[in-house]
PDB file of C-alpha atoms in Angstrom:
ATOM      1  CA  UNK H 184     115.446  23.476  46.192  1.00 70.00           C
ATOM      2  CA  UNK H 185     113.976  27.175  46.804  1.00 73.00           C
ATOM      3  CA  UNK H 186     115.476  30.138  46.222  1.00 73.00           C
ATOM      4  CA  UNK H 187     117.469  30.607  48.929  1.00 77.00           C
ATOM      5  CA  UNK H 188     118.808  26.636  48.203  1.00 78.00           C
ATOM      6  CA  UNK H 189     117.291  25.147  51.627  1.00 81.00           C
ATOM      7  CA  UNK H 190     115.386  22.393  50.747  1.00 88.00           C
ATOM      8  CA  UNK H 191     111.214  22.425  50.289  1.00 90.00           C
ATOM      9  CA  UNK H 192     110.632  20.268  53.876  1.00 91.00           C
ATOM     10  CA  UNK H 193     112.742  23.248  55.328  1.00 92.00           C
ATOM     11  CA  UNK H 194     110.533  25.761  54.394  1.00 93.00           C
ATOM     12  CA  UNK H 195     107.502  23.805  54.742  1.00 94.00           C
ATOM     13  CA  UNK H 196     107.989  23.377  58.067  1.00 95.00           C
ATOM     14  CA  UNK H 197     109.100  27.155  58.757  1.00 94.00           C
ATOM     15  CA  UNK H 198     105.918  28.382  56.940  1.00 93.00           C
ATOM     16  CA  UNK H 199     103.266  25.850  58.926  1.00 94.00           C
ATOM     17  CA  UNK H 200     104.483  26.558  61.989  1.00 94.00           C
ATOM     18  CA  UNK H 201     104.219  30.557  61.154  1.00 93.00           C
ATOM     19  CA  UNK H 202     100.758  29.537  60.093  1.00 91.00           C
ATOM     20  CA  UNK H 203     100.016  28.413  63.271  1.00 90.00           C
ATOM     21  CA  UNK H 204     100.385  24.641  62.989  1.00 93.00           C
ATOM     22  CA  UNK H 205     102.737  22.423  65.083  1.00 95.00           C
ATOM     23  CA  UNK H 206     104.816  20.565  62.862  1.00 97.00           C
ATOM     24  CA  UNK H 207     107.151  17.194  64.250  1.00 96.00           C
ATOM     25  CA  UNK H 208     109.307  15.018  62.435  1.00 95.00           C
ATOM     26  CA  UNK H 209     108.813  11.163  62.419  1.00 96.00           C
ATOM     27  CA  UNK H 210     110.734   8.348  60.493  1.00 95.00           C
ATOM     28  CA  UNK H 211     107.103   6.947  59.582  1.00 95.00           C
ATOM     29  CA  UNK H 212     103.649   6.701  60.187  1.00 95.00           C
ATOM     30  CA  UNK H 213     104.014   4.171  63.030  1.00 95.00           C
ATOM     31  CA  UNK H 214     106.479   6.147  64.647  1.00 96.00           C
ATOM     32  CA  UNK H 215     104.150   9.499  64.153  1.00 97.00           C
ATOM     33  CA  UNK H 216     100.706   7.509  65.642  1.00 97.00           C
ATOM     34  CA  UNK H 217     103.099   6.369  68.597  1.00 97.00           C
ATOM     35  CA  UNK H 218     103.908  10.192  69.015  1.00 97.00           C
ATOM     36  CA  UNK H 219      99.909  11.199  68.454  1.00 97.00           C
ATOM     37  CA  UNK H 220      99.385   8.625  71.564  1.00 97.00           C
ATOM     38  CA  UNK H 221     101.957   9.975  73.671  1.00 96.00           C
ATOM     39  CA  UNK H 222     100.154  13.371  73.316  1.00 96.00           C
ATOM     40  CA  UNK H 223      96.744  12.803  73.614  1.00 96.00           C
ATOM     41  CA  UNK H 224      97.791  10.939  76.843  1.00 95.00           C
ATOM     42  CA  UNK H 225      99.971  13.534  78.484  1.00 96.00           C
ATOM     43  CA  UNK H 226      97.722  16.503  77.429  1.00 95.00           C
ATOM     44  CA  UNK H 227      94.826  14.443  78.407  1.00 95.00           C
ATOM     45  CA  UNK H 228      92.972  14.787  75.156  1.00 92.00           C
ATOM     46  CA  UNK H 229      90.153  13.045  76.071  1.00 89.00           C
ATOM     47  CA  UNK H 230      87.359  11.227  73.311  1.00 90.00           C
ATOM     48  CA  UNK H 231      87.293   9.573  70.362  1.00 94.00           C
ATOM     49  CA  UNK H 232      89.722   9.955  67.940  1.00 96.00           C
ATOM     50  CA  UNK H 233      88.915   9.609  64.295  1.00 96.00           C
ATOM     51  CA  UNK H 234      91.230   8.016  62.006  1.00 94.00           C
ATOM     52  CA  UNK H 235      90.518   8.478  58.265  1.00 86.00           C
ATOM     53  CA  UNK H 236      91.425   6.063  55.481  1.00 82.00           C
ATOM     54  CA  UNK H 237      93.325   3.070  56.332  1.00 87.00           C
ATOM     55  CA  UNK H 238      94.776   4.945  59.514  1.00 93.00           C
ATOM     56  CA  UNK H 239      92.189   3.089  61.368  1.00 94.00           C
ATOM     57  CA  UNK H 240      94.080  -0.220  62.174  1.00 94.00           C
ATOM     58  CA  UNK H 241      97.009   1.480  62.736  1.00 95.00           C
ATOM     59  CA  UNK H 242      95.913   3.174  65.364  1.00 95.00           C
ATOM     60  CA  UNK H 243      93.832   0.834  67.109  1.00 94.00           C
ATOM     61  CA  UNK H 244      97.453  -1.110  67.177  1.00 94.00           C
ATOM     62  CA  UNK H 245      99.301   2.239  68.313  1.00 95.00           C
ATOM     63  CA  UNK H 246      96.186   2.178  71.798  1.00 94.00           C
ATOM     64  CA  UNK H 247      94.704   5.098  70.620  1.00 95.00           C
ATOM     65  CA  UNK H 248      90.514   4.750  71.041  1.00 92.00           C
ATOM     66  CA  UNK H 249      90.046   5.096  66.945  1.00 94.00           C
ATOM     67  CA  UNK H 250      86.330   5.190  65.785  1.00 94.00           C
ATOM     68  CA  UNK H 251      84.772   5.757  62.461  1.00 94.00           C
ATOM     69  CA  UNK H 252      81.570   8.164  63.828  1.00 94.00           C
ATOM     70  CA  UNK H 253      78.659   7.576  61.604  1.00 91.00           C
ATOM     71  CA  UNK H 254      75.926   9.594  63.653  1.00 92.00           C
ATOM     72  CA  UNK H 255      76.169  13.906  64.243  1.00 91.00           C
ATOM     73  CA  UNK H 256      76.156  12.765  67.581  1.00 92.00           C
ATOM     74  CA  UNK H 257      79.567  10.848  67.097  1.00 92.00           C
ATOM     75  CA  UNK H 258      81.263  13.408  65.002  1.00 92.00           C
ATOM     76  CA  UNK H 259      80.473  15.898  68.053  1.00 90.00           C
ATOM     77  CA  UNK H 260      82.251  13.861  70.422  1.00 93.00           C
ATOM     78  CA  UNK H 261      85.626  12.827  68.645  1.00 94.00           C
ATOM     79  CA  UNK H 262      88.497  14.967  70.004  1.00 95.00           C
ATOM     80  CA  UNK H 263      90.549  14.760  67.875  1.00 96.00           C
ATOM     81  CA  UNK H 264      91.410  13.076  63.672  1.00 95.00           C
ATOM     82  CA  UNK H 265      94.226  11.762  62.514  1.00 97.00           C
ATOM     83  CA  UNK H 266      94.504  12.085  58.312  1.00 95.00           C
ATOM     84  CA  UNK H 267      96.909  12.145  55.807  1.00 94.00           C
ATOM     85  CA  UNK H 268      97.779  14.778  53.492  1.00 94.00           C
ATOM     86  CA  UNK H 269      98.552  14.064  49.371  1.00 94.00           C
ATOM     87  CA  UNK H 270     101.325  17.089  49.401  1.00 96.00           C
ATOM     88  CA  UNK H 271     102.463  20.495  51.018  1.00 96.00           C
ATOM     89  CA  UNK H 272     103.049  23.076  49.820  1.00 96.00           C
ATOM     90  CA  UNK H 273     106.768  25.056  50.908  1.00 95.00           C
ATOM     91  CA  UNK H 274     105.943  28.557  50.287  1.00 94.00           C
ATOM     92  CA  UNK H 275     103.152  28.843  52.671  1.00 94.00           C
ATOM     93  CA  UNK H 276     102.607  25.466  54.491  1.00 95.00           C
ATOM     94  CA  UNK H 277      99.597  24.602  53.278  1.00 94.00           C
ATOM     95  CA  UNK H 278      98.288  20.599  53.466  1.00 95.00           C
ATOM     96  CA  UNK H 279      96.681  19.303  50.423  1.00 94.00           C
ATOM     97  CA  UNK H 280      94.546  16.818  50.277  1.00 91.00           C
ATOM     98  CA  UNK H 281      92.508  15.420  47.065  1.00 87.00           C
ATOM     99  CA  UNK H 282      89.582  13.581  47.471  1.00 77.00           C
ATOM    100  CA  UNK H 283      85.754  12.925  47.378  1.00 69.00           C
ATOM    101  CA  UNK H 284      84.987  11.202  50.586  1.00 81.00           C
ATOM    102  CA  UNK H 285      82.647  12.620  52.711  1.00 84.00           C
ATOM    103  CA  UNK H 286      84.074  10.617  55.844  1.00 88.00           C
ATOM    104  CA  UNK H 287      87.492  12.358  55.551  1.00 87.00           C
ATOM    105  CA  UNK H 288      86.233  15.670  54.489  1.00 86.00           C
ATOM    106  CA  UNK H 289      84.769  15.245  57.853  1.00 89.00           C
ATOM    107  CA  UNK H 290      87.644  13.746  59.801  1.00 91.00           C
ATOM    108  CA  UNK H 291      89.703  17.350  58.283  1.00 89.00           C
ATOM    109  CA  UNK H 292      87.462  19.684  59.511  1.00 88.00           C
ATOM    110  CA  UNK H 293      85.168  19.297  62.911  1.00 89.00           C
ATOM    111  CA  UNK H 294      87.108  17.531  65.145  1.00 92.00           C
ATOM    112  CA  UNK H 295      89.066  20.172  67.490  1.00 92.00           C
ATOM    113  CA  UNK H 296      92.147  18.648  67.053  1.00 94.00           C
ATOM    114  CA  UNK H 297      93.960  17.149  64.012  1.00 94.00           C
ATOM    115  CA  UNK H 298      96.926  15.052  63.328  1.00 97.00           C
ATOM    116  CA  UNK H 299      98.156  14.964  59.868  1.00 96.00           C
ATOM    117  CA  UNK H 300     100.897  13.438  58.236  1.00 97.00           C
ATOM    118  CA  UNK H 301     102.853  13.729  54.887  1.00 97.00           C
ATOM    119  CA  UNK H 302     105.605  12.660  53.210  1.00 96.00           C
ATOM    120  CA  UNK H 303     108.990  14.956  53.212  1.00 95.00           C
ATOM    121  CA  UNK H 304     108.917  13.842  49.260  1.00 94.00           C
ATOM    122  CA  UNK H 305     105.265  15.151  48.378  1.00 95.00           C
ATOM    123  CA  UNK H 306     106.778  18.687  49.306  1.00 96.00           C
ATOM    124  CA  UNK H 307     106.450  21.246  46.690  1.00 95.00           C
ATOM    125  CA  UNK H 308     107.700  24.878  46.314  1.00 94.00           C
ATOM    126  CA  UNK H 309     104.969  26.823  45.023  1.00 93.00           C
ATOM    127  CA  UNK H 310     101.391  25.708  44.545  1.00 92.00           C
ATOM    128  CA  UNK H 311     101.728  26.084  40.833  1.00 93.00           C
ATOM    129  CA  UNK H 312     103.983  22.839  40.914  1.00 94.00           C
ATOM    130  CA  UNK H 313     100.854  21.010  41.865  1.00 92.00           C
ATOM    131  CA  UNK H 314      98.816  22.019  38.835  1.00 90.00           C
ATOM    132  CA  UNK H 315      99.577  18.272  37.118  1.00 89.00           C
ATOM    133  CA  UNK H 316      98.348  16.552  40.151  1.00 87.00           C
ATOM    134  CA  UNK H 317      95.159  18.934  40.171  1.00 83.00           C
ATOM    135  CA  UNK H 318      94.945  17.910  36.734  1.00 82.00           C
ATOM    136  CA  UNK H 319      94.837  14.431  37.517  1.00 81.00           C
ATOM    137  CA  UNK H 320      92.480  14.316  40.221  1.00 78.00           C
ATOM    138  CA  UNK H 321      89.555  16.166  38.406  1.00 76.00           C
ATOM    139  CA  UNK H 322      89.805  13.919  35.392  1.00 75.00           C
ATOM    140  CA  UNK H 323      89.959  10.967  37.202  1.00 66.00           C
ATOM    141  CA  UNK H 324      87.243   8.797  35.627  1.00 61.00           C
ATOM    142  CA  UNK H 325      83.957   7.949  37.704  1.00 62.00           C
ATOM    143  CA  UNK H 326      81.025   9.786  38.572  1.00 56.00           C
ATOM    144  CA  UNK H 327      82.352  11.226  41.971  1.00 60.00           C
ATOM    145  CA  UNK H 328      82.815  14.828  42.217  1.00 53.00           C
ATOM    146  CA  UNK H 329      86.117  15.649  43.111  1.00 70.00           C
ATOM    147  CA  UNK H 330      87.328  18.157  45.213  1.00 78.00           C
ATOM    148  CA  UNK H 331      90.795  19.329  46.713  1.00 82.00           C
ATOM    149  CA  UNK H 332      91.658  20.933  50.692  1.00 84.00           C
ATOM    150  CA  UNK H 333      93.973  23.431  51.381  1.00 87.00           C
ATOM    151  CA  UNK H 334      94.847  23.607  54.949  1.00 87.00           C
ATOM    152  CA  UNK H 335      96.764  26.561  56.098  1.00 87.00           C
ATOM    153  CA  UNK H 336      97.125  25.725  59.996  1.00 80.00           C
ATOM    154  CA  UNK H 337      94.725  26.529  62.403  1.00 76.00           C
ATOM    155  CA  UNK H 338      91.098  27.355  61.500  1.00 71.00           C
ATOM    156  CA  UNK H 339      90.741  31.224  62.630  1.00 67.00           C
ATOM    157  CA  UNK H 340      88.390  34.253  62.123  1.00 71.00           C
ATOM    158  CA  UNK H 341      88.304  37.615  63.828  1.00 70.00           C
ATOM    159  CA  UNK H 342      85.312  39.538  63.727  1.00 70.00           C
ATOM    160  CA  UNK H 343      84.619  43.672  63.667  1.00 71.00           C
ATOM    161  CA  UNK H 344      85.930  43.995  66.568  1.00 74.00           C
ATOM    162  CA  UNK H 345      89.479  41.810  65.628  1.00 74.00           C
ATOM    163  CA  UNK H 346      88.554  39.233  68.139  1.00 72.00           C
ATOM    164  CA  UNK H 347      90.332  36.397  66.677  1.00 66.00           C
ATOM    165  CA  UNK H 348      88.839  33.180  67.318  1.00 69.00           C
ATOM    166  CA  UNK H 349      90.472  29.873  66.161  1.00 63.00           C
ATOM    167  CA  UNK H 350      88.144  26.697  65.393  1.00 59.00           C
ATOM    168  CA  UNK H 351      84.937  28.252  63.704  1.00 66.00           C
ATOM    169  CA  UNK H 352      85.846  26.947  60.434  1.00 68.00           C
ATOM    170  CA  UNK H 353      87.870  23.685  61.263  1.00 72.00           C
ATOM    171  CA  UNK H 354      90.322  22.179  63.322  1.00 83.00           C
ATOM    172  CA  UNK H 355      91.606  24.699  66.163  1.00 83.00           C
ATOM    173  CA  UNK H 356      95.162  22.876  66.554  1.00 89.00           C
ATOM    174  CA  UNK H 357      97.202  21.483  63.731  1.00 93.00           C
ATOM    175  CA  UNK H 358      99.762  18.615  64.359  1.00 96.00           C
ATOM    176  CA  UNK H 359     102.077  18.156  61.244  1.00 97.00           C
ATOM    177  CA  UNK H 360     103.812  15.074  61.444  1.00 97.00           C
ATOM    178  CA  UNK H 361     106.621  15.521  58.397  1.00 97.00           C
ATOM    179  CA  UNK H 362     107.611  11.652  57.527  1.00 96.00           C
ATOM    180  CA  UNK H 363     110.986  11.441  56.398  1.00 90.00           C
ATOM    181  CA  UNK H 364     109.801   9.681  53.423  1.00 66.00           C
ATOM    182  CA  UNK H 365     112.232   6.658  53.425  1.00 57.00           C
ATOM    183  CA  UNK H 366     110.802   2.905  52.546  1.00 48.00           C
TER     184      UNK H 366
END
């Protein structure tokens, strides 16, 4: 519980969506990729959508056009991703995401559009509650660098002028799909 004894989720979803990010509930993943479907159809999101992880299958069986892009050429043209975050974090609905592969680095950051989804359980308060996890995932053993992304919403910059402009930097729409974490 935080502070004010609403639950993490509760927050989470309060502080992403101040962030700029969208954030839905689904029961599960197959219930959030029918959802992604339903919206890339209706607001005629058109082009590949890039599905990282084992997300692929799962969407090709949901009818949305998944690819894996392995040329610049492909990234350029995907619409849209759809990954999966590790945790969030309540206090300022951040994604995280731990990893190493290039493929989903890239699936988090140039298409224009990303779905993500995490589990209502991998909430935590404050990002100091993920320090063990952090912990883990640089001393995993291999010869992979590791690395970590923090995703608060919305890429966005404003320049001299406070022009804001959202996408430079990433994704310029973040869908949060919040699974309710039940098996």
């Amino acid at each position: 519980m935080v502070k004010d004894g609403r639950r993490p989720d509760a927050l989470f979803v309060e502080k992403a969506v101040v962030a700029g990010a969208e954030v839905r509930a689904a029961a599960d993943e197959a219930a959030a990729l029918q959802d992604v479907r339903r919206i890339l159809d209706t607001e005629k999101i058109e082009g590949p959508v890039v599905c990282a992880g084992d997300l692929f299958d799962a969407a090709r069986g949901a009818g949305i056009a998944a690819v894996r892009p392995e040329t610049p050429e492909e990234w350029l043209r995907a619409a849209a991703s759809v990954v999966r975050a590790d945790y969030g974090i309540a206090e300022t609905g951040t994604l995280v995401r731990f990893g190493s592969d290039a493929f989903e680095n890239n699936a988090w950051m140039l298409p224009p559009h990303c779905f993500c989804f995490v589990d209502a359980r991998a909430i935590v308060v404050v990002p100091e509650d993920l320090a063990p996890a952090l912990k883990a995932c640089f001393e995993e053993d291999g010869n992979e660098p590791r690395g970590a992304f923090f995703v608060t919403g919305p890429s966005r910059t404003a320049d001299i002028e406070c022009l804001l402009t959202l996408g430079v930097h990433g994704p310029s729409r973040v869908e949060i799909y919040l699974l309710d974490g039940k098996e």
